[in-house]
Amino acid sequence: MPLPQLFTDPAAWQARCGQARDSGDRLALVPTMGYLHDGHRSLLREARRRADQGGRRGLALATIFVNPTQFGPTEDLSRYPRDLAGDLATCEAAGIDAVLAPSDPALMFGPVHQTWVEVEGVSQGLCGASRPGHFRGVATVVLKLFNLTRPHLALFGEKDWQQLTVIRAMAADLACGVEVVGMPIVREPDGLARSSRNAYLEPEQRQAALALSRSLAEAAEAAAAGRREARALQATARARLEAAGARVDYVEVVHPLTLRPVSEAVPGSVMLLAAFIGTTRLIDNRVLP
Ligand code: AMP
C-alpha cells in the first residue's frame, strides 16, 4: 500500500482537496491530534470505507494537528506526545490517501488570527467548565479544517462525547454541509478507553485509571437494576474514582443531545466523567441502559 501523500502546507491541501471534490470524488475526513492509536484507527478505517461508494474510490483523509488554541495555559501542549512517522504508517495501513500535518502551528493560526467559533449551550458545563476556551479552540480549528478540506463527511469519536456534540451543533448551525459521523469508543481489553494521554501513565497509574471505565460499568449495572436517581449513581462513581486515588473533575448524568443534567437516568442518558490520575486528565463516558 502506498504511503499517504503528506501535506504540510494547508493551502496545498486545500487545492488538492478542492480539485478532488470538483472532479466528483467523495471526501471523508478524520481530524486528529496524532499519536494515533486503535481509537483513531477505527475512525480512519471507517473513513476509507465511507469514502468509497458505488464502486468509486473516494478520498480518505486525515489531519494531524496539535491545536494550541484548545489547550489552556497550564495544560499539556508542550509535552503532548507526537510520532509523525508512526502516524503515517498507521494511516497507510488504514488506507488513508492523504494527510495534512501542518509543519508549523502558525500555518493554521497566524499572529493576526481573530475569528473564533463559539458554540453556546453544549460547550458549557462538563469539560467546558474546567477547560475555559477549549471548545472555542476545537470548533474554530474544526471549522477551518472543514473549509480547507470541504469533506462530504467527517468522523469523530464518542470518547469525546461533548466535543462530538459541539461539532454536530456547529455543523448544523453554520450549515457546514458536512455529515458528522460519531464512532463508538475503542477500549483496551481491560476496559480503559484508548487515549493518546494514556502514554503519560506510570504502571500503577495505568491500574488506577481502570476506575474510570469500571465506575461507568457499575453505574450502567445499577441503572439496569432500577437505580435511576442520577445523584446516587454519580456519588457511587465518584466514590470509586476517589478510592482509586483519582482526583475527580466531574461525574454527571446528562441528556445525550442537550448535555443538560438529568435527575433520573433514563435509557439513553449518558454518564460522563473526567478525573486526574496524577497530573494526567482522562475522560470517559457511557450510555446508560
Ligand atoms: P484526538 O487525537 O485525541 O484529538 O482524537 C481524534 C479523534 O479520535 C476524536 O474524534 C476522538 O474522539 C477520537 N478518539 C480518540 N480516542 C478514541 C477512542 N478510544 N475511541 C474512539 N474514538 C477515539
mmCIF file of C-alpha atoms and ligand atoms in Angstrom:
data_model
loop_
_atom_site.group_PDB
_atom_site.id
_atom_site.type_symbol
_atom_site.label_atom_id
_atom_site.label_comp_id
_atom_site.label_asym_id
_atom_site.label_seq_id
_atom_site.Cartn_x
_atom_site.Cartn_y
_atom_site.Cartn_z
ATOM 1 C CA MET A 1 0.000 0.000 0.000
ATOM 2 C CA PRO A 2 1.472 3.429 -0.861
ATOM 3 C CA LEU A 3 2.209 5.856 1.965
ATOM 4 C CA PRO A 4 -0.422 8.583 2.163
ATOM 5 C CA GLN A 5 0.534 11.797 0.449
ATOM 6 C CA LEU A 6 1.795 14.166 3.171
ATOM 7 C CA PHE A 7 0.861 17.840 3.076
ATOM 8 C CA THR A 8 2.474 20.295 5.477
ATOM 9 C CA ASP A 9 1.002 23.383 3.828
ATOM 10 C CA PRO A 10 -2.751 23.935 4.346
ATOM 11 C CA ALA A 11 -3.004 25.900 1.065
ATOM 12 C CA ALA A 12 -1.612 22.978 -0.962
ATOM 13 C CA TRP A 13 -4.008 20.641 0.872
ATOM 14 C CA GLN A 14 -6.946 22.925 0.088
ATOM 15 C CA ALA A 15 -6.001 22.942 -3.605
ATOM 16 C CA ARG A 16 -5.707 19.128 -3.712
ATOM 17 C CA CYS A 17 -8.992 18.525 -1.890
ATOM 18 C CA GLY A 18 -10.796 21.128 -3.974
ATOM 19 C CA GLN A 19 -9.626 19.509 -7.175
ATOM 20 C CA ALA A 20 -10.780 16.073 -5.964
ATOM 21 C CA ARG A 21 -14.161 17.365 -4.866
ATOM 22 C CA ASP A 22 -14.684 19.217 -8.120
ATOM 23 C CA SER A 23 -13.930 16.037 -10.061
ATOM 24 C CA GLY A 24 -16.714 14.251 -8.174
ATOM 25 C CA ASP A 25 -14.711 12.376 -5.535
ATOM 26 C CA ARG A 26 -16.313 11.675 -2.172
ATOM 27 C CA LEU A 27 -14.160 13.031 0.665
ATOM 28 C CA ALA A 28 -14.104 11.578 4.202
ATOM 29 C CA LEU A 29 -12.106 13.410 6.858
ATOM 30 C CA VAL A 30 -10.692 12.330 10.236
ATOM 31 C CA PRO A 31 -9.309 15.266 12.249
ATOM 32 C CA THR A 32 -6.809 14.188 14.936
ATOM 33 C CA MET A 33 -4.003 15.462 17.123
ATOM 34 C CA GLY A 34 -1.839 12.481 16.153
ATOM 35 C CA TYR A 35 -0.048 9.862 18.250
ATOM 36 C CA LEU A 36 -2.581 7.554 16.668
ATOM 37 C CA HIS A 37 -3.954 4.502 18.480
ATOM 38 C CA ASP A 38 -6.697 1.940 17.942
ATOM 39 C CA GLY A 39 -9.419 4.515 18.630
ATOM 40 C CA HIS A 40 -8.162 6.665 15.762
ATOM 41 C CA ARG A 41 -7.619 3.535 13.666
ATOM 42 C CA SER A 42 -11.310 2.686 13.752
ATOM 43 C CA LEU A 43 -12.153 6.207 12.503
ATOM 44 C CA LEU A 44 -9.533 6.004 9.746
ATOM 45 C CA ARG A 45 -10.802 2.626 8.516
ATOM 46 C CA GLU A 46 -14.380 3.847 8.552
ATOM 47 C CA ALA A 47 -13.317 6.943 6.581
ATOM 48 C CA ARG A 48 -11.797 4.646 3.962
ATOM 49 C CA ARG A 49 -14.985 2.575 3.836
ATOM 50 C CA ARG A 50 -17.315 5.560 3.598
ATOM 51 C CA ALA A 51 -15.217 7.481 1.064
ATOM 52 C CA ASP A 52 -15.638 4.627 -1.386
ATOM 53 C CA GLN A 53 -19.167 4.466 -2.698
ATOM 54 C CA GLY A 54 -20.903 2.762 -5.584
ATOM 55 C CA GLY A 55 -17.684 1.139 -6.779
ATOM 56 C CA ARG A 56 -15.928 4.500 -6.999
ATOM 57 C CA ARG A 57 -12.853 5.132 -4.863
ATOM 58 C CA GLY A 58 -13.071 8.401 -2.948
ATOM 59 C CA LEU A 59 -10.507 10.213 -0.834
ATOM 60 C CA ALA A 60 -9.959 9.135 2.768
ATOM 61 C CA LEU A 61 -8.222 11.991 4.550
ATOM 62 C CA ALA A 62 -6.691 12.581 7.974
ATOM 63 C CA THR A 63 -5.289 15.655 9.647
ATOM 64 C CA ILE A 64 -2.692 15.656 12.402
ATOM 65 C CA PHE A 65 -2.540 18.934 14.237
ATOM 66 C CA VAL A 66 -1.900 19.529 17.920
ATOM 67 C CA ASN A 67 -4.160 22.544 18.090
ATOM 68 C CA PRO A 68 -2.653 25.074 20.517
ATOM 69 C CA THR A 69 -5.916 27.021 20.774
ATOM 70 C CA GLN A 70 -7.689 24.166 22.572
ATOM 71 C CA PHE A 71 -5.096 23.904 25.366
ATOM 72 C CA GLY A 72 -5.257 26.067 28.480
ATOM 73 C CA PRO A 73 -2.149 27.874 29.751
ATOM 74 C CA THR A 74 -1.421 25.197 32.378
ATOM 75 C CA GLU A 75 -2.253 22.191 30.169
ATOM 76 C CA ASP A 76 -0.020 19.670 28.390
ATOM 77 C CA LEU A 77 0.511 21.343 24.979
ATOM 78 C CA SER A 78 4.318 21.280 25.110
ATOM 79 C CA ARG A 79 4.547 17.651 26.215
ATOM 80 C CA TYR A 80 1.676 16.278 24.119
ATOM 81 C CA PRO A 81 3.051 13.042 22.552
ATOM 82 C CA ARG A 82 3.976 13.120 18.857
ATOM 83 C CA ASP A 83 5.094 10.497 16.350
ATOM 84 C CA LEU A 84 4.577 11.598 12.744
ATOM 85 C CA ALA A 85 6.425 8.637 11.191
ATOM 86 C CA GLY A 86 4.355 6.148 13.215
ATOM 87 C CA ASP A 87 1.151 8.052 12.424
ATOM 88 C CA LEU A 88 1.846 7.954 8.680
ATOM 89 C CA ALA A 89 2.385 4.191 8.898
ATOM 90 C CA THR A 90 -0.950 3.849 10.771
ATOM 91 C CA CYS A 91 -2.680 5.955 8.114
ATOM 92 C CA GLU A 92 -1.110 3.861 5.377
ATOM 93 C CA ALA A 93 -2.321 0.613 6.950
ATOM 94 C CA ALA A 94 -5.837 2.066 7.260
ATOM 95 C CA GLY A 95 -5.872 3.030 3.579
ATOM 96 C CA ILE A 96 -5.714 6.804 4.051
ATOM 97 C CA ASP A 97 -4.877 8.660 0.828
ATOM 98 C CA ALA A 98 -3.576 11.955 2.165
ATOM 99 C CA VAL A 99 -2.590 13.525 5.482
ATOM 100 C CA LEU A 100 -2.379 17.178 6.416
ATOM 101 C CA ALA A 101 0.184 17.719 9.185
ATOM 102 C CA PRO A 102 0.991 21.452 9.207
ATOM 103 C CA SER A 103 4.729 21.889 9.764
ATOM 104 C CA ASP A 104 4.145 24.980 11.900
ATOM 105 C CA PRO A 105 1.069 25.889 14.000
ATOM 106 C CA ALA A 106 1.421 29.397 12.545
ATOM 107 C CA LEU A 107 0.268 27.936 9.224
ATOM 108 C CA MET A 108 -3.116 27.302 10.854
ATOM 109 C CA PHE A 109 -3.312 30.205 13.301
ATOM 110 C CA GLY A 110 -1.152 33.147 12.296
ATOM 111 C CA PRO A 111 -0.401 36.075 14.616
ATOM 112 C CA VAL A 112 -3.372 38.076 13.342
ATOM 113 C CA HIS A 113 -5.968 35.303 13.662
ATOM 114 C CA GLN A 114 -9.052 36.985 15.116
ATOM 115 C CA THR A 115 -12.057 34.856 14.179
ATOM 116 C CA TRP A 116 -13.434 32.342 16.661
ATOM 117 C CA VAL A 117 -16.339 29.921 16.675
ATOM 118 C CA GLU A 118 -18.243 29.932 19.956
ATOM 119 C CA VAL A 119 -20.860 27.183 20.296
ATOM 120 C CA GLU A 120 -23.113 28.139 23.199
ATOM 121 C CA GLY A 121 -25.166 25.728 25.312
ATOM 122 C CA VAL A 122 -23.496 22.381 24.765
ATOM 123 C CA SER A 123 -19.988 23.873 25.256
ATOM 124 C CA GLN A 124 -20.914 24.959 28.758
ATOM 125 C CA GLY A 125 -20.505 22.671 31.756
ATOM 126 C CA LEU A 126 -18.534 19.409 31.919
ATOM 127 C CA CYS A 127 -15.166 19.847 30.127
ATOM 128 C CA GLY A 128 -16.246 23.350 29.095
ATOM 129 C CA ALA A 129 -16.402 24.375 32.752
ATOM 130 C CA SER A 130 -12.972 23.061 33.694
ATOM 131 C CA ARG A 131 -11.259 23.945 30.404
ATOM 132 C CA PRO A 132 -12.364 27.521 29.568
ATOM 133 C CA GLY A 133 -11.872 28.285 25.867
ATOM 134 C CA HIS A 134 -11.269 24.625 24.993
ATOM 135 C CA PHE A 135 -14.343 24.132 22.794
ATOM 136 C CA ARG A 136 -13.891 27.521 21.170
ATOM 137 C CA GLY A 137 -10.440 26.280 20.069
ATOM 138 C CA VAL A 138 -11.862 22.934 18.944
ATOM 139 C CA ALA A 139 -14.793 24.405 16.997
ATOM 140 C CA THR A 140 -12.593 27.014 15.323
ATOM 141 C CA VAL A 141 -9.995 24.517 14.134
ATOM 142 C CA VAL A 142 -12.614 22.002 13.016
ATOM 143 C CA LEU A 143 -14.468 24.656 11.002
ATOM 144 C CA LYS A 144 -11.150 25.701 9.482
ATOM 145 C CA LEU A 145 -10.378 22.069 8.593
ATOM 146 C CA PHE A 146 -13.863 21.744 7.085
ATOM 147 C CA ASN A 147 -13.213 24.853 4.970
ATOM 148 C CA LEU A 148 -9.753 23.687 3.892
ATOM 149 C CA THR A 149 -10.991 20.184 3.039
ATOM 150 C CA ARG A 150 -14.688 20.579 2.136
ATOM 151 C CA PRO A 151 -15.335 16.932 3.063
ATOM 152 C CA HIS A 152 -18.650 15.206 2.482
ATOM 153 C CA LEU A 153 -18.348 13.612 5.898
ATOM 154 C CA ALA A 154 -16.124 13.811 8.953
ATOM 155 C CA LEU A 155 -15.665 11.194 11.671
ATOM 156 C CA PHE A 156 -15.287 11.840 15.389
ATOM 157 C CA GLY A 157 -15.136 9.525 18.397
ATOM 158 C CA GLU A 158 -17.833 9.216 21.053
ATOM 159 C CA LYS A 159 -14.932 9.059 23.514
ATOM 160 C CA ASP A 160 -15.122 12.877 23.370
ATOM 161 C CA TRP A 161 -18.902 12.962 23.687
ATOM 162 C CA GLN A 162 -19.139 16.678 24.448
ATOM 163 C CA GLN A 163 -16.769 17.534 21.593
ATOM 164 C CA LEU A 164 -18.861 15.451 19.187
ATOM 165 C CA THR A 165 -21.992 17.257 20.388
ATOM 166 C CA VAL A 166 -20.336 20.659 19.963
ATOM 167 C CA ILE A 167 -19.227 19.798 16.420
ATOM 168 C CA ARG A 168 -22.663 18.483 15.480
ATOM 169 C CA ALA A 169 -24.206 21.735 16.744
ATOM 170 C CA MET A 170 -21.689 23.853 14.839
ATOM 171 C CA ALA A 171 -22.110 21.863 11.610
ATOM 172 C CA ALA A 172 -25.896 22.228 11.826
ATOM 173 C CA ASP A 173 -25.994 25.868 12.958
ATOM 174 C CA LEU A 174 -23.486 27.064 10.361
ATOM 175 C CA ALA A 175 -24.781 24.813 7.549
ATOM 176 C CA CYS A 176 -21.343 23.300 7.035
ATOM 177 C CA GLY A 177 -22.742 20.723 4.611
ATOM 178 C CA VAL A 178 -20.639 18.036 6.303
ATOM 179 C CA GLU A 179 -22.175 14.832 7.644
ATOM 180 C CA VAL A 180 -20.785 14.378 11.170
ATOM 181 C CA VAL A 181 -20.354 10.683 11.983
ATOM 182 C CA GLY A 182 -19.874 9.538 15.602
ATOM 183 C CA MET A 183 -17.876 6.352 16.209
ATOM 184 C CA PRO A 184 -18.017 4.075 19.299
ATOM 185 C CA ILE A 185 -15.318 4.229 21.970
ATOM 186 C CA VAL A 186 -12.437 1.816 21.417
ATOM 187 C CA ARG A 187 -11.094 0.361 24.684
ATOM 188 C CA GLU A 188 -8.120 -1.668 25.882
ATOM 189 C CA PRO A 189 -9.020 -5.307 26.669
ATOM 190 C CA ASP A 190 -9.362 -4.368 30.372
ATOM 191 C CA GLY A 191 -11.773 -1.529 29.609
ATOM 192 C CA LEU A 192 -9.568 1.585 29.678
ATOM 193 C CA ALA A 193 -10.618 3.901 26.847
ATOM 194 C CA ARG A 194 -7.792 4.336 24.336
ATOM 195 C CA SER A 195 -6.271 7.801 24.550
ATOM 196 C CA SER A 196 -3.027 9.447 23.445
ATOM 197 C CA ARG A 197 -2.758 10.669 27.043
ATOM 198 C CA ASN A 198 -2.575 7.087 28.376
ATOM 199 C CA ALA A 199 1.113 7.310 27.336
ATOM 200 C CA TYR A 200 1.657 9.585 30.360
ATOM 201 C CA LEU A 201 0.575 6.924 32.874
ATOM 202 C CA GLU A 202 3.088 5.086 35.076
ATOM 203 C CA PRO A 203 2.222 1.373 35.561
ATOM 204 C CA GLU A 204 0.418 1.902 38.884
ATOM 205 C CA GLN A 205 -1.421 4.913 37.475
ATOM 206 C CA ARG A 206 -2.456 2.784 34.494
ATOM 207 C CA GLN A 207 -4.032 0.407 37.041
ATOM 208 C CA ALA A 208 -5.748 3.247 38.905
ATOM 209 C CA ALA A 209 -7.107 4.604 35.593
ATOM 210 C CA LEU A 210 -9.281 1.489 35.303
ATOM 211 C CA ALA A 211 -11.539 3.129 37.887
ATOM 212 C CA LEU A 212 -12.946 5.337 35.114
ATOM 213 C CA SER A 213 -14.371 2.561 32.953
ATOM 214 C CA ARG A 214 -15.252 0.440 35.995
ATOM 215 C CA SER A 215 -17.253 3.172 37.681
ATOM 216 C CA LEU A 216 -19.161 3.675 34.421
ATOM 217 C CA ALA A 217 -19.797 -0.065 34.137
ATOM 218 C CA GLU A 218 -21.079 -0.123 37.725
ATOM 219 C CA ALA A 219 -23.366 2.816 37.036
ATOM 220 C CA ALA A 220 -24.727 1.035 33.972
ATOM 221 C CA GLU A 221 -25.374 -2.099 36.034
ATOM 222 C CA ALA A 222 -27.059 -0.119 38.786
ATOM 223 C CA ALA A 223 -29.240 1.729 36.275
ATOM 224 C CA ALA A 224 -30.175 -1.568 34.628
ATOM 225 C CA ALA A 225 -31.138 -2.893 38.070
ATOM 226 C CA GLY A 226 -33.523 0.035 38.525
ATOM 227 C CA ARG A 227 -31.400 2.549 40.470
ATOM 228 C CA ARG A 228 -32.184 5.584 38.422
ATOM 229 C CA GLU A 229 -31.504 8.547 40.681
ATOM 230 C CA ALA A 230 -28.675 10.444 38.964
ATOM 231 C CA ARG A 231 -27.266 11.820 42.217
ATOM 232 C CA ALA A 232 -26.874 8.353 43.686
ATOM 233 C CA LEU A 233 -25.262 6.990 40.513
ATOM 234 C CA GLN A 234 -22.863 9.933 40.428
ATOM 235 C CA ALA A 235 -21.965 9.574 44.100
ATOM 236 C CA THR A 236 -21.150 5.868 43.687
ATOM 237 C CA ALA A 237 -18.958 6.548 40.639
ATOM 238 C CA ARG A 238 -17.212 9.412 42.392
ATOM 239 C CA ALA A 239 -16.510 7.239 45.447
ATOM 240 C CA ARG A 240 -14.999 4.504 43.283
ATOM 241 C CA LEU A 241 -12.755 7.028 41.498
ATOM 242 C CA GLU A 242 -11.625 8.584 44.753
ATOM 243 C CA ALA A 243 -10.933 5.179 46.268
ATOM 244 C CA ALA A 244 -8.548 4.526 43.360
ATOM 245 C CA GLY A 245 -6.717 7.770 44.164
ATOM 246 C CA ALA A 246 -8.178 9.783 41.279
ATOM 247 C CA ARG A 247 -8.994 13.464 41.676
ATOM 248 C CA VAL A 248 -12.476 13.864 40.228
ATOM 249 C CA ASP A 249 -13.139 16.805 37.925
ATOM 250 C CA TYR A 250 -16.783 15.897 37.277
ATOM 251 C CA VAL A 251 -19.181 12.985 37.159
ATOM 252 C CA GLU A 252 -22.532 13.820 35.585
ATOM 253 C CA VAL A 253 -25.524 12.046 34.138
ATOM 254 C CA VAL A 254 -26.856 14.122 31.256
ATOM 255 C CA HIS A 255 -29.249 14.143 28.337
ATOM 256 C CA PRO A 256 -27.313 12.750 25.342
ATOM 257 C CA LEU A 257 -28.064 15.663 22.993
ATOM 258 C CA THR A 258 -28.545 18.748 25.177
ATOM 259 C CA LEU A 259 -25.934 17.632 27.750
ATOM 260 C CA ARG A 260 -28.180 19.078 30.455
ATOM 261 C CA PRO A 261 -28.015 17.265 33.793
ATOM 262 C CA VAL A 262 -30.918 14.909 34.437
ATOM 263 C CA SER A 263 -32.259 13.918 37.820
ATOM 264 C CA GLU A 264 -33.409 10.460 36.723
ATOM 265 C CA ALA A 265 -31.305 8.334 34.393
ATOM 266 C CA VAL A 266 -33.485 7.023 31.576
ATOM 267 C CA PRO A 267 -32.339 4.668 28.817
ATOM 268 C CA GLY A 268 -30.045 6.748 26.608
ATOM 269 C CA SER A 269 -28.893 9.123 29.359
ATOM 270 C CA VAL A 270 -25.121 9.373 29.363
ATOM 271 C CA MET A 271 -22.795 9.323 32.324
ATOM 272 C CA LEU A 272 -19.771 11.500 31.543
ATOM 273 C CA LEU A 273 -16.734 11.809 33.763
ATOM 274 C CA ALA A 274 -13.309 13.413 33.913
ATOM 275 C CA ALA A 275 -10.645 12.675 36.516
ATOM 276 C CA PHE A 276 -6.973 13.294 37.134
ATOM 277 C CA ILE A 277 -4.713 10.317 37.663
ATOM 278 C CA GLY A 278 -1.626 12.082 38.986
ATOM 279 C CA THR A 279 -1.332 15.046 36.615
ATOM 280 C CA THR A 280 -2.989 13.257 33.689
ATOM 281 C CA ARG A 281 -6.562 14.253 32.991
ATOM 282 C CA LEU A 282 -8.638 11.438 31.491
ATOM 283 C CA ILE A 283 -12.238 11.381 30.295
ATOM 284 C CA ASP A 284 -14.685 8.590 29.610
ATOM 285 C CA ASN A 285 -18.423 8.126 29.219
ATOM 286 C CA ARG A 286 -21.119 5.517 28.837
ATOM 287 C CA VAL A 287 -24.677 5.494 27.589
ATOM 288 C CA LEU A 288 -26.840 4.073 30.372
ATOM 289 C CA PRO A 289 -29.216 1.201 29.639
HETATM 290 P P1 AMP B 1 -7.554 13.293 19.345
HETATM 291 O O1 AMP B 1 -6.348 12.932 18.545
HETATM 292 O O2 AMP B 1 -7.466 12.903 20.775
HETATM 293 O O3 AMP B 1 -7.975 14.723 19.125
HETATM 294 O O4 AMP B 1 -8.734 12.412 18.768
HETATM 295 C C1 AMP B 1 -9.070 12.457 17.404
HETATM 296 C C2 AMP B 1 -10.390 11.756 17.200
HETATM 297 O O5 AMP B 1 -10.281 10.411 17.632
HETATM 298 C C3 AMP B 1 -11.521 12.391 18.021
HETATM 299 O O6 AMP B 1 -12.688 12.414 17.240
HETATM 300 C C4 AMP B 1 -11.646 11.457 19.185
HETATM 301 O O7 AMP B 1 -12.939 11.428 19.749
HETATM 302 C C5 AMP B 1 -11.329 10.123 18.527
HETATM 303 N N1 AMP B 1 -10.906 9.159 19.547
HETATM 304 C C6 AMP B 1 -9.927 9.317 20.467
HETATM 305 N N2 AMP B 1 -9.868 8.240 21.280
HETATM 306 C C7 AMP B 1 -10.842 7.395 20.869
HETATM 307 C C8 AMP B 1 -11.294 6.120 21.314
HETATM 308 N N3 AMP B 1 -10.749 5.488 22.346
HETATM 309 N N4 AMP B 1 -12.315 5.541 20.656
HETATM 310 C C9 AMP B 1 -12.905 6.165 19.595
HETATM 311 N N5 AMP B 1 -12.518 7.370 19.142
HETATM 312 C C10 AMP B 1 -11.499 7.976 19.759
#
